[in-house]
XYZ file of C-alpha atoms in Angstrom:
652
model
C -29.335 14.549 1.418
C -31.587 12.255 0.775
C -29.662 9.844 -0.451
C -28.146 8.838 2.973
C -29.285 6.689 4.882
C -26.923 6.669 8.236
C -24.776 9.751 8.626
C -22.567 8.607 10.947
C -21.018 4.778 12.274
C -19.541 4.935 15.726
C -16.702 2.762 16.155
C -15.768 1.821 12.169
C -12.436 0.606 12.124
C -9.858 1.770 9.046
C -7.091 -1.121 8.495
C -3.744 -0.556 6.658
C -3.299 -2.917 3.125
C 0.323 -3.464 4.212
C -0.505 -4.132 8.000
C -4.083 -5.010 7.693
C -3.504 -5.590 11.769
C -2.908 -2.576 12.332
C -6.041 -0.273 12.483
C -7.406 2.674 13.105
C -10.974 3.124 14.831
C -12.814 6.175 14.849
C -16.415 7.296 13.330
C -17.613 7.467 9.717
C -19.497 10.108 8.526
C -21.520 10.363 5.349
C -21.969 13.949 3.686
C -23.594 15.432 0.605
C -20.352 15.105 -1.446
C -17.305 13.944 0.802
C -16.914 10.070 3.094
C -14.997 11.481 5.662
C -13.425 8.973 8.769
C -12.184 11.211 11.718
C -10.063 9.117 14.294
C -10.997 9.008 18.004
C -7.545 8.133 19.356
C -6.680 10.285 22.707
C -5.032 13.472 21.023
C -4.903 12.841 17.077
C -7.188 14.662 14.919
C -6.500 12.671 11.691
C -9.461 12.758 9.339
C -9.808 11.053 6.116
C -12.088 12.006 3.481
C -13.197 11.170 -0.037
C -15.272 12.332 -2.699
C -17.791 10.557 -3.922
C -17.155 11.540 -7.157
C -14.170 9.255 -6.870
C -15.671 6.003 -5.870
C -15.779 4.031 -8.720
C -16.468 0.601 -6.618
C -18.181 -0.601 -3.708
C -17.498 -4.427 -2.144
C -19.057 -5.782 0.920
C -18.051 -8.509 2.107
C -18.282 -11.704 4.330
C -19.642 -10.158 8.129
C -17.095 -11.614 10.544
C -16.575 -11.445 14.363
C -15.012 -8.521 14.518
C -17.642 -6.221 12.063
C -18.519 -6.623 8.905
C -15.922 -5.405 5.638
C -16.115 -2.647 3.594
C -13.657 -2.219 0.267
C -14.047 1.390 -1.483
C -11.972 1.269 -4.627
C -12.125 4.344 -5.814
C -10.620 6.410 -9.601
C -7.568 7.441 -8.110
C -6.602 4.192 -7.179
C -7.290 5.103 -3.237
C -8.382 1.341 -2.008
C -10.155 2.034 1.542
C -10.362 -1.461 4.010
C -13.485 -0.191 6.560
C -14.654 -2.550 8.630
C -18.247 -2.240 10.339
C -19.651 -2.967 13.510
C -22.934 -4.200 12.247
C -23.921 -5.403 9.370
C -27.114 -3.436 8.870
C -25.283 -0.494 9.560
C -22.582 -1.630 6.643
C -25.763 -2.224 4.046
C -27.093 1.386 4.100
C -23.634 3.034 4.432
C -22.980 0.010 1.403
C -26.550 1.938 -0.561
C -26.215 5.729 0.291
C -22.463 5.042 -1.383
C -23.615 3.815 -4.038
C -26.007 6.346 -5.098
C -23.775 8.810 -3.999
C -21.049 7.967 -5.989
C -23.221 7.923 -9.590
C -24.556 11.508 -9.642
C -27.422 10.907 -12.172
C -27.183 14.597 -13.878
C -25.136 17.282 -13.893
C -26.719 19.024 -11.221
C -25.490 16.816 -8.515
C -21.635 16.557 -9.638
C -19.910 18.559 -7.285
C -18.306 21.359 -8.941
C -21.992 22.954 -9.054
C -22.298 22.770 -5.613
C -17.946 23.535 -4.727
C -17.420 27.172 -3.795
C -13.841 28.357 -2.384
C -13.810 31.714 -1.260
C -13.486 33.574 -3.809
C -15.507 36.518 -6.085
C -16.993 36.143 -8.924
C -14.949 38.013 -10.698
C -11.980 35.926 -9.815
C -13.957 33.022 -10.162
C -14.694 34.652 -14.412
C -10.804 35.428 -14.444
C -9.906 32.051 -13.692
C -11.449 30.864 -16.905
C -9.948 34.034 -19.131
C -6.115 32.474 -18.431
C -6.565 29.530 -20.328
C -6.128 30.823 -24.224
C -6.242 28.407 -26.723
C -5.552 30.796 -29.364
C -2.461 32.877 -28.321
C -1.044 29.400 -28.697
C -2.066 29.191 -32.825
C -0.614 32.595 -32.367
C 2.725 30.946 -31.061
C 2.796 28.570 -33.902
C 2.092 31.486 -36.360
C -2.048 30.759 -37.347
C -3.348 31.878 -39.198
C -0.476 32.579 -41.974
C -0.828 32.115 -45.766
C -1.125 28.553 -45.508
C -3.626 28.270 -43.196
C -7.061 29.947 -41.400
C -9.734 29.731 -39.090
C -12.915 28.947 -40.097
C -16.063 30.441 -38.718
C -17.156 26.656 -40.914
C -18.313 25.012 -37.559
C -19.851 28.315 -35.647
C -22.683 26.749 -33.464
C -21.621 23.625 -34.253
C -23.498 23.204 -37.260
C -21.286 21.092 -38.738
C -20.510 18.732 -36.381
C -21.351 18.439 -32.648
C -18.029 17.418 -30.808
C -16.001 19.178 -32.651
C -15.160 23.171 -31.311
C -16.426 25.840 -32.795
C -13.459 27.245 -34.103
C -10.996 25.446 -36.475
C -7.807 26.101 -39.111
C -8.514 24.415 -41.808
C -6.761 24.993 -45.082
C -6.531 28.526 -47.075
C -7.293 26.639 -50.139
C -10.246 24.413 -47.982
C -13.565 26.082 -49.353
C -17.033 25.242 -47.304
C -18.632 23.366 -49.981
C -15.477 21.207 -49.449
C -15.727 20.818 -45.375
C -18.860 20.201 -45.437
C -18.996 17.700 -47.852
C -15.964 16.264 -46.388
C -17.618 16.486 -42.673
C -20.640 14.336 -44.372
C -18.465 11.309 -45.609
C -16.644 11.598 -41.910
C -18.042 9.486 -39.147
C -19.385 12.145 -36.349
C -19.102 15.024 -38.769
C -15.011 14.777 -37.797
C -13.585 16.485 -40.869
C -9.568 16.786 -41.565
C -8.683 19.824 -39.201
C -5.428 21.103 -38.020
C -3.957 20.294 -34.303
C -0.079 21.398 -35.055
C 1.601 23.160 -37.517
C 5.238 23.320 -37.542
C 6.301 27.131 -38.872
C 9.942 25.918 -38.870
C 9.178 23.528 -42.319
C 5.411 23.761 -42.701
C 4.765 20.431 -41.923
C 1.223 19.509 -39.716
C -0.473 17.205 -37.852
C -4.109 16.775 -39.049
C -6.476 14.950 -37.557
C -10.597 13.618 -37.911
C -12.309 10.463 -37.799
C -12.389 7.416 -39.972
C -14.038 7.641 -43.614
C -17.723 6.056 -44.622
C -15.556 4.675 -46.770
C -17.382 0.998 -46.978
C -15.888 -1.368 -49.602
C -16.105 1.156 -51.942
C -17.465 4.360 -51.752
C -15.711 7.544 -52.454
C -16.242 11.721 -51.879
C -14.597 13.842 -54.371
C -14.431 16.633 -50.924
C -12.970 14.141 -48.882
C -9.617 13.801 -51.598
C -9.678 17.584 -52.167
C -9.563 18.351 -48.536
C -6.383 15.749 -48.371
C -5.237 17.556 -51.585
C -5.292 20.804 -49.392
C -3.396 19.627 -46.550
C -0.943 18.311 -48.803
C -0.982 21.752 -50.851
C -0.547 23.547 -47.744
C 3.387 21.984 -47.076
C 5.430 23.634 -49.859
C 7.981 21.144 -48.919
C 6.770 18.081 -49.270
C 5.103 16.116 -52.183
C 3.136 13.351 -49.975
C 1.359 12.935 -46.480
C 1.139 10.383 -44.493
C -2.130 9.068 -43.004
C -2.111 7.140 -39.858
C -4.476 4.412 -38.436
C -3.865 3.658 -35.315
C -6.208 0.719 -35.367
C -4.871 -2.514 -35.461
C -6.070 -3.176 -39.600
C -8.424 -6.415 -38.868
C -10.111 -3.600 -36.943
C -10.251 -1.098 -39.325
C -11.516 -3.969 -42.222
C -14.153 -4.811 -39.884
C -15.750 -1.557 -39.887
C -15.742 -1.578 -43.153
C -19.068 -4.304 -43.391
C -20.827 -1.237 -41.377
C -19.697 1.076 -43.728
C -17.247 2.633 -42.304
C -13.299 1.425 -42.692
C -10.005 3.270 -43.886
C -8.582 5.592 -47.052
C -8.025 3.868 -50.197
C -4.727 5.024 -51.893
C -5.790 4.415 -55.050
C -8.786 7.385 -54.546
C -6.676 9.715 -52.987
C -3.665 11.133 -54.690
C -0.204 11.688 -53.058
C -0.573 9.577 -49.676
C 1.219 7.318 -47.902
C -0.874 4.708 -45.428
C -0.070 3.462 -41.988
C -1.339 1.162 -39.628
C -0.459 1.694 -36.002
C -2.019 -1.073 -33.868
C -3.045 0.788 -30.750
C -6.561 -1.484 -29.145
C -9.232 0.315 -28.860
C -11.132 1.366 -25.269
C -12.212 -2.607 -24.016
C -9.471 -3.873 -24.441
C -7.761 -1.185 -22.391
C -10.184 -1.252 -19.592
C -9.465 -4.962 -19.468
C -6.019 -4.520 -19.408
C -5.735 -2.366 -16.783
C -7.820 -4.083 -14.293
C -5.123 -7.068 -14.260
C -2.920 -4.484 -14.155
C -4.627 -2.887 -10.818
C -5.211 -6.264 -9.277
C -1.324 -7.465 -9.418
C -0.745 -3.762 -7.633
C -3.328 -4.557 -5.095
C -1.996 -7.852 -4.203
C -1.435 -8.391 -0.868
C 2.874 -9.149 0.125
C 2.924 -10.954 -3.989
C 6.133 -12.515 -5.284
C 8.693 -10.569 -7.556
C 7.127 -13.786 -9.754
C 3.294 -13.047 -8.965
C 3.715 -9.629 -10.024
C 5.883 -9.831 -13.217
C 3.899 -12.509 -14.645
C 0.606 -10.705 -13.678
C 1.716 -7.228 -15.299
C 2.832 -8.811 -17.792
C -0.520 -11.004 -18.599
C -2.157 -7.629 -17.784
C -0.641 -6.414 -21.598
C -0.497 -2.783 -20.253
C 3.119 -1.864 -20.615
C 2.278 -2.788 -24.098
C -0.776 -0.590 -24.682
C 1.691 2.876 -23.215
C 4.896 1.667 -25.474
C 1.843 1.080 -29.039
C 1.013 4.944 -28.231
C 4.282 6.103 -27.688
C 5.567 4.358 -30.705
C 3.015 6.140 -32.628
C 3.806 9.699 -31.228
C 7.005 8.438 -32.005
C 6.437 8.034 -35.950
C 4.291 10.840 -36.614
C 6.541 13.467 -34.566
C 9.846 12.447 -36.796
C 7.676 12.357 -39.930
C 7.401 15.719 -38.920
C 10.083 16.832 -37.566
C 12.866 14.779 -39.787
C 11.502 14.299 -42.836
C 8.745 17.283 -42.753
C 6.501 16.002 -44.127
C 2.575 16.668 -42.474
C 0.717 13.962 -40.896
C -3.526 13.171 -40.974
C -4.268 11.037 -37.712
C -7.374 9.071 -37.053
C -8.799 6.574 -35.190
C -12.446 5.380 -35.200
C -14.182 8.561 -34.073
C -11.381 10.826 -33.654
C -11.809 11.138 -29.871
C -9.463 8.113 -28.012
C -6.681 6.999 -29.803
C -6.059 10.206 -31.720
C -6.132 12.342 -29.268
C -3.339 9.960 -27.000
C -1.364 10.011 -30.475
C -1.601 13.882 -31.842
C -0.887 14.942 -28.116
C 1.996 12.436 -27.411
C 3.879 13.658 -30.747
C 3.360 17.456 -29.687
C 5.154 16.630 -26.265
C 7.857 14.439 -28.139
C 8.205 17.955 -30.951
C 7.812 21.729 -29.332
C 10.086 21.739 -25.734
C 7.020 24.074 -25.142
C 4.381 21.498 -24.076
C 6.429 20.200 -21.769
C 6.044 23.212 -19.764
C 3.603 23.657 -17.136
C 1.632 26.020 -18.919
C 1.888 24.202 -21.886
C 1.123 21.585 -21.119
C -2.029 22.630 -19.807
C -3.199 24.447 -23.241
C -2.421 21.220 -24.779
C -5.466 19.202 -22.287
C -7.305 21.826 -22.765
C -7.094 21.673 -27.109
C -6.618 17.957 -28.202
C -8.444 16.528 -25.107
C -11.710 19.389 -24.248
C -11.643 21.285 -26.884
C -11.842 18.567 -29.325
C -13.857 16.103 -27.499
C -12.710 13.311 -25.973
C -15.375 11.902 -23.703
C -14.807 12.999 -20.616
C -18.083 11.898 -18.917
C -18.522 8.756 -20.818
C -15.035 7.234 -20.392
C -14.108 8.701 -16.919
C -17.649 7.892 -15.349
C -19.180 11.186 -14.215
C -22.773 10.352 -14.514
C -23.991 7.143 -13.837
C -24.337 4.930 -17.357
C -22.641 2.521 -19.802
C -20.043 0.650 -17.763
C -18.378 -0.496 -21.778
C -18.224 3.371 -22.769
C -15.552 3.692 -19.117
C -11.894 3.532 -20.512
C -8.313 4.830 -19.026
C -7.980 6.890 -22.422
C -6.738 10.194 -20.605
C -4.662 7.771 -18.000
C -2.136 6.458 -20.958
C -1.302 9.732 -22.624
C -0.410 10.992 -18.742
C 1.162 8.101 -18.203
C 3.230 8.308 -21.594
C 4.222 11.444 -20.553
C 5.178 10.162 -17.521
C 7.556 7.914 -19.130
C 8.869 10.409 -21.540
C 10.015 12.131 -18.193
C 11.939 9.049 -16.485
C 13.595 8.977 -19.834
C 14.224 12.810 -20.134
C 14.799 13.969 -16.854
C 16.144 17.715 -17.328
C 13.457 18.192 -20.040
C 10.166 18.792 -18.066
C 9.474 21.582 -16.467
C 6.946 19.877 -14.052
C 7.709 17.085 -11.601
C 5.419 13.768 -11.212
C 3.172 15.326 -8.511
C 1.582 18.134 -11.431
C 0.722 14.596 -13.737
C -0.922 12.851 -10.091
C -2.629 16.277 -9.242
C -4.467 16.626 -13.048
C -5.481 13.169 -13.350
C -7.184 13.458 -9.812
C -9.155 16.509 -10.947
C -10.166 14.960 -13.657
C -12.250 12.597 -12.299
C -12.885 14.557 -9.279
C -15.626 16.575 -10.659
C -14.262 19.464 -8.723
C -13.552 21.980 -11.110
C -15.621 22.553 -14.055
C -13.114 21.520 -16.540
C -13.238 18.114 -17.197
C -17.684 17.948 -17.436
C -19.451 16.919 -20.897
C -18.001 14.719 -23.296
C -17.291 17.925 -25.885
C -17.173 21.799 -26.334
C -21.067 21.826 -27.362
C -22.215 19.994 -24.219
C -20.012 22.358 -21.814
C -21.596 25.473 -23.162
C -25.263 24.193 -22.713
C -24.235 23.168 -18.820
C -22.674 26.920 -18.870
C -20.120 25.069 -17.262
C -18.007 29.019 -17.224
C -20.688 30.699 -15.498
C -21.288 27.850 -12.715
C -17.535 26.688 -11.897
C -13.971 27.201 -11.070
C -11.178 26.040 -13.384
C -8.573 23.671 -12.590
C -5.842 25.510 -14.485
C -5.831 28.522 -13.312
C -5.437 27.109 -9.384
C -2.116 24.525 -10.839
C -0.535 27.958 -11.480
C -1.213 29.894 -8.616
C 0.208 26.913 -6.729
C 2.643 26.308 -9.411
C 5.623 26.149 -7.559
C 5.199 22.890 -5.817
C 4.586 21.388 -9.557
C 8.244 22.187 -10.566
C 10.603 19.903 -11.020
C 13.821 20.962 -9.716
C 16.514 19.357 -12.272
C 14.946 21.526 -15.240
C 16.396 23.601 -17.229
C 15.967 25.423 -20.263
C 18.731 25.911 -21.679
C 19.886 22.064 -21.384
C 20.049 20.041 -24.613
C 17.754 17.962 -23.511
C 15.233 20.474 -23.350
C 15.631 21.309 -26.394
C 14.053 20.665 -29.854
C 12.651 16.517 -30.776
C 12.493 14.355 -28.136
C 13.511 11.203 -29.215
C 12.997 8.813 -26.743
C 14.007 4.077 -26.759
C 11.156 2.199 -26.523
C 13.045 -0.769 -25.683
C 11.070 -2.815 -23.500
C 13.393 -2.421 -20.364
C 12.934 1.581 -20.451
C 9.341 1.441 -19.117
C 8.491 1.531 -15.646
C 5.407 0.678 -13.558
C 4.133 3.560 -12.091
C 3.993 2.997 -8.724
C 3.505 7.317 -7.590
C 0.506 7.180 -9.600
C -0.890 3.035 -9.040
C 0.528 2.821 -5.605
C 0.554 6.203 -4.235
C -2.249 5.053 -1.352
C -0.249 2.651 -0.035
C 2.049 3.725 3.013
C 5.133 2.466 4.284
C 5.711 1.285 1.139
C 7.474 4.318 -0.434
C 10.759 6.940 0.781
C 9.748 9.044 3.709
C 10.842 11.639 1.461
C 10.999 11.710 -2.207
C 13.938 12.560 -4.946
C 12.289 15.496 -6.301
C 11.458 16.690 -2.567
C 14.795 16.293 -1.141
C 16.756 18.052 -4.413
C 14.007 20.723 -3.336
C 15.251 21.149 0.093
C 19.075 20.549 -1.487
C 17.664 23.272 -3.439
C 16.602 25.401 -0.405
C 19.765 24.919 1.475
C 21.760 26.266 -1.412
C 20.152 29.781 -0.895
C 19.914 29.999 2.687
C 23.755 28.742 2.240
C 24.306 31.583 -0.508
C 22.381 33.962 1.607
C 24.481 33.487 4.373
C 27.400 33.987 2.860
C 26.709 37.639 1.124
C 25.194 38.768 4.871
C 28.729 37.079 6.013
C 30.703 38.714 3.391
C 28.887 42.330 4.581
C 29.420 41.992 7.988
C 33.220 41.016 7.402
C 33.575 44.506 5.301
C 32.023 45.854 7.831
C 34.330 44.342 10.890
C 37.093 44.971 8.200
C 35.947 48.329 8.114
C 36.172 49.343 11.668
C 39.090 47.910 13.307
C 41.576 48.499 10.626
C 42.375 44.465 10.555
C 43.284 44.998 6.137
C 46.488 44.571 6.354
C 46.137 41.525 8.555
C 43.300 40.067 6.708
C 45.814 40.012 3.351
C 48.526 38.087 5.073
C 45.813 35.182 5.580
C 45.545 32.944 3.030
C 42.197 32.411 2.636
C 41.744 27.985 3.946
C 38.172 27.679 5.638
C 35.590 26.163 4.148
C 33.473 26.835 7.149
C 30.413 29.125 6.314
C 31.403 30.437 10.805
C 32.993 33.543 10.676
C 35.231 34.284 13.651
C 36.373 37.494 14.989
C 39.162 37.313 17.563
C 39.649 41.064 20.163
C 38.992 42.844 22.680
C 35.434 43.600 21.412
C 34.264 40.150 21.012
C 30.611 41.148 21.050
C 31.096 42.370 17.761
C 31.998 38.769 16.134
C 29.956 36.730 14.273
C 28.324 34.413 17.463
C 25.438 31.338 16.978
C 22.636 33.928 17.535
C 23.952 35.300 13.744
C 22.338 32.437 12.250
C 18.944 32.243 13.614
C 16.363 31.351 11.115
C 19.135 29.134 9.667
C 20.052 25.312 9.664
C 23.263 25.753 11.379
C 21.545 26.502 14.369
C 20.324 22.860 14.046
C 23.567 21.987 15.377
C 24.004 21.414 19.220
C 27.410 21.906 19.261
C 28.775 25.000 19.737
C 32.255 25.781 18.397
C 35.085 27.054 20.043
C 36.828 30.789 19.246
C 40.429 30.061 17.668
C 42.852 31.019 19.508
C 44.843 33.037 16.909
C 43.881 36.704 15.174
C 41.418 35.165 12.391
C 38.876 35.687 10.138
C 38.208 32.744 9.068
C 36.112 33.224 5.124
C 34.042 30.435 3.408
C 35.633 31.056 0.031
C 34.539 27.544 -2.075
C 30.100 27.771 -1.781
C 30.323 24.892 -3.910
C 33.106 22.825 -1.027
C 30.736 23.800 1.665
C 27.303 22.619 -0.336
C 29.515 19.084 -0.736
C 30.075 19.359 3.192
C 26.409 19.113 4.277
C 25.671 16.665 2.456
C 28.006 14.570 4.012
C 27.423 11.373 5.940
C 25.971 13.555 8.371
C 23.016 14.712 6.776
C 19.655 13.509 8.111
C 17.979 11.407 4.507
C 14.698 11.740 5.725
C 14.316 15.392 6.532
C 16.407 16.111 3.616
C 18.213 19.133 5.970
C 21.919 18.768 6.188
C 22.578 18.693 10.312
C 26.819 19.558 11.093
C 26.208 18.762 14.895
C 29.350 18.237 16.137
C 31.001 18.095 12.353
C 32.602 22.032 12.509
C 36.639 22.054 11.868
C 36.686 24.515 14.490
C 35.760 22.651 17.363
C 37.426 19.909 19.457
C 40.880 20.142 18.005
C 40.534 23.475 16.194
C 43.015 24.793 18.901
C 45.891 23.579 17.231
C 48.143 25.994 14.528
C 46.470 26.933 11.972
C 49.075 26.686 10.135
C 50.317 24.058 10.717
C 50.035 20.818 8.373
C 47.010 19.054 9.934
C 45.274 21.764 10.578
C 45.089 22.782 6.655
C 44.769 18.983 5.797
C 40.799 19.369 8.070
C 40.052 22.403 5.791
C 40.757 21.015 2.530
């Protein structure tokens, strides 16, 4: 609280980006963890909360007659436009937020003070939810070809690698250590993914310290061991994800790439994904375009093209496709690296896994994949996501690009993923929010030293507990899209701008209800109909038994598509009435249907047709709930002879 110069500002205004004239007046509060805006309109208690850890940039504009504008740009792409009544108040808020949004130590992060209402035992169980060893076991590891090596216990070989690593069975500790000394940051080749169907593997490392002519016998033996671990192939790919010019430039610094003359039976491949600085600038240009106020079509498309953002997404996907095809179709193992092996390497390996393995297209599977290829293998989350005040040149949207690659695949294969877009967006938000301990620190060793498992909560357990809201209603486990290798198209017209992520806070620019929510509502409605149908059948059976109408119902051909069942006779209190549907959506109808004149029991025979009827032109497109008001075939003209052609046509 000592960093807060002004805890409260009255009569602040929050502007709408789409309609700046439409503003909300209220009180702005600064707390130790959040900026809170509370509307002061009578009878309204709307609040806007923003975590300080999500703030990435503050912009104070020139004072006007109405006040001093202050723009808050957030890492989740929300932009808040406040107008502070007095310039001095605006200055105090600015200085306060600058310090609060740039913590200087891990102790200041929100995850340390975040205390949900759970006991200590439950908090420990949250971290037990994620078990990477179980995923390796699912792959069939360890086996006669790959072993779990203790060589990096206590992080003594590479301080940015995890402690548990899988290496070829024939790789001895001297070979592993020798290889690590020839690789940047000691990140020697190790297993990322194993295909038990054909023994092909995806391995990862950093660039070799080859310079112009240096070589290392142990490193060459390490790649030979990886090749021998795939008995069905006589060569392996080495994929350098950097542009060739960048890799050549690194040779001058004593680094570089593998010389095919020194490594036997390898095929070398450059991919051409740009570095973190290009990606940072590209995203910033793309965001400037997406945040334009009422841009023309040409301005938007030209700005998006000049940003190069979708070209970079395509480059990452192309690399993942190359590796996935090598493993699945050629049965060839692949070694992937970039410079240090924690940015482009993580992107490419994880995209390839999503393409290869349906498990990583499930809720739990994607969480396991991020935990393994990003968290465990040392993606520098604190630096890339700017968790602490530091070098701005280290910030880059590498994890954003991976999540967008997954979303682009979901757009091409809508039935192949168990999770929906909301799942990806929630993960993205919490990577930057620092509310959970999963993405704090730059590697496993740092997280161990910070004792995060003892002091913070896990995002994965939270997502799994609330998984119902992240389910894709189109997902089918036995669908052809769900099985085996995905083969996406990377033609330019297949890539889309992800407005659901970059413009999701622009109110008025999106439908009131997403397609996924609408489909979920239809599924829920269908389930209600099925339950009602079962209830109706039970009631009809009960009526038949008590009234002895079996002979009548056998003579009468069923022809009603309505979910309503009617009975006629002296004992009308036993008939189904509108009150029987309490709790169902049918009670929303303002019309009370009339009972037919003839002694008939109208059965709902075709649930599919009933569902189609419910989704007719009378459906409420905003709420997603069907409106059956005045549409029942039993209302108005239903007193006509049901045996007539005209009446029969009503039910076809």
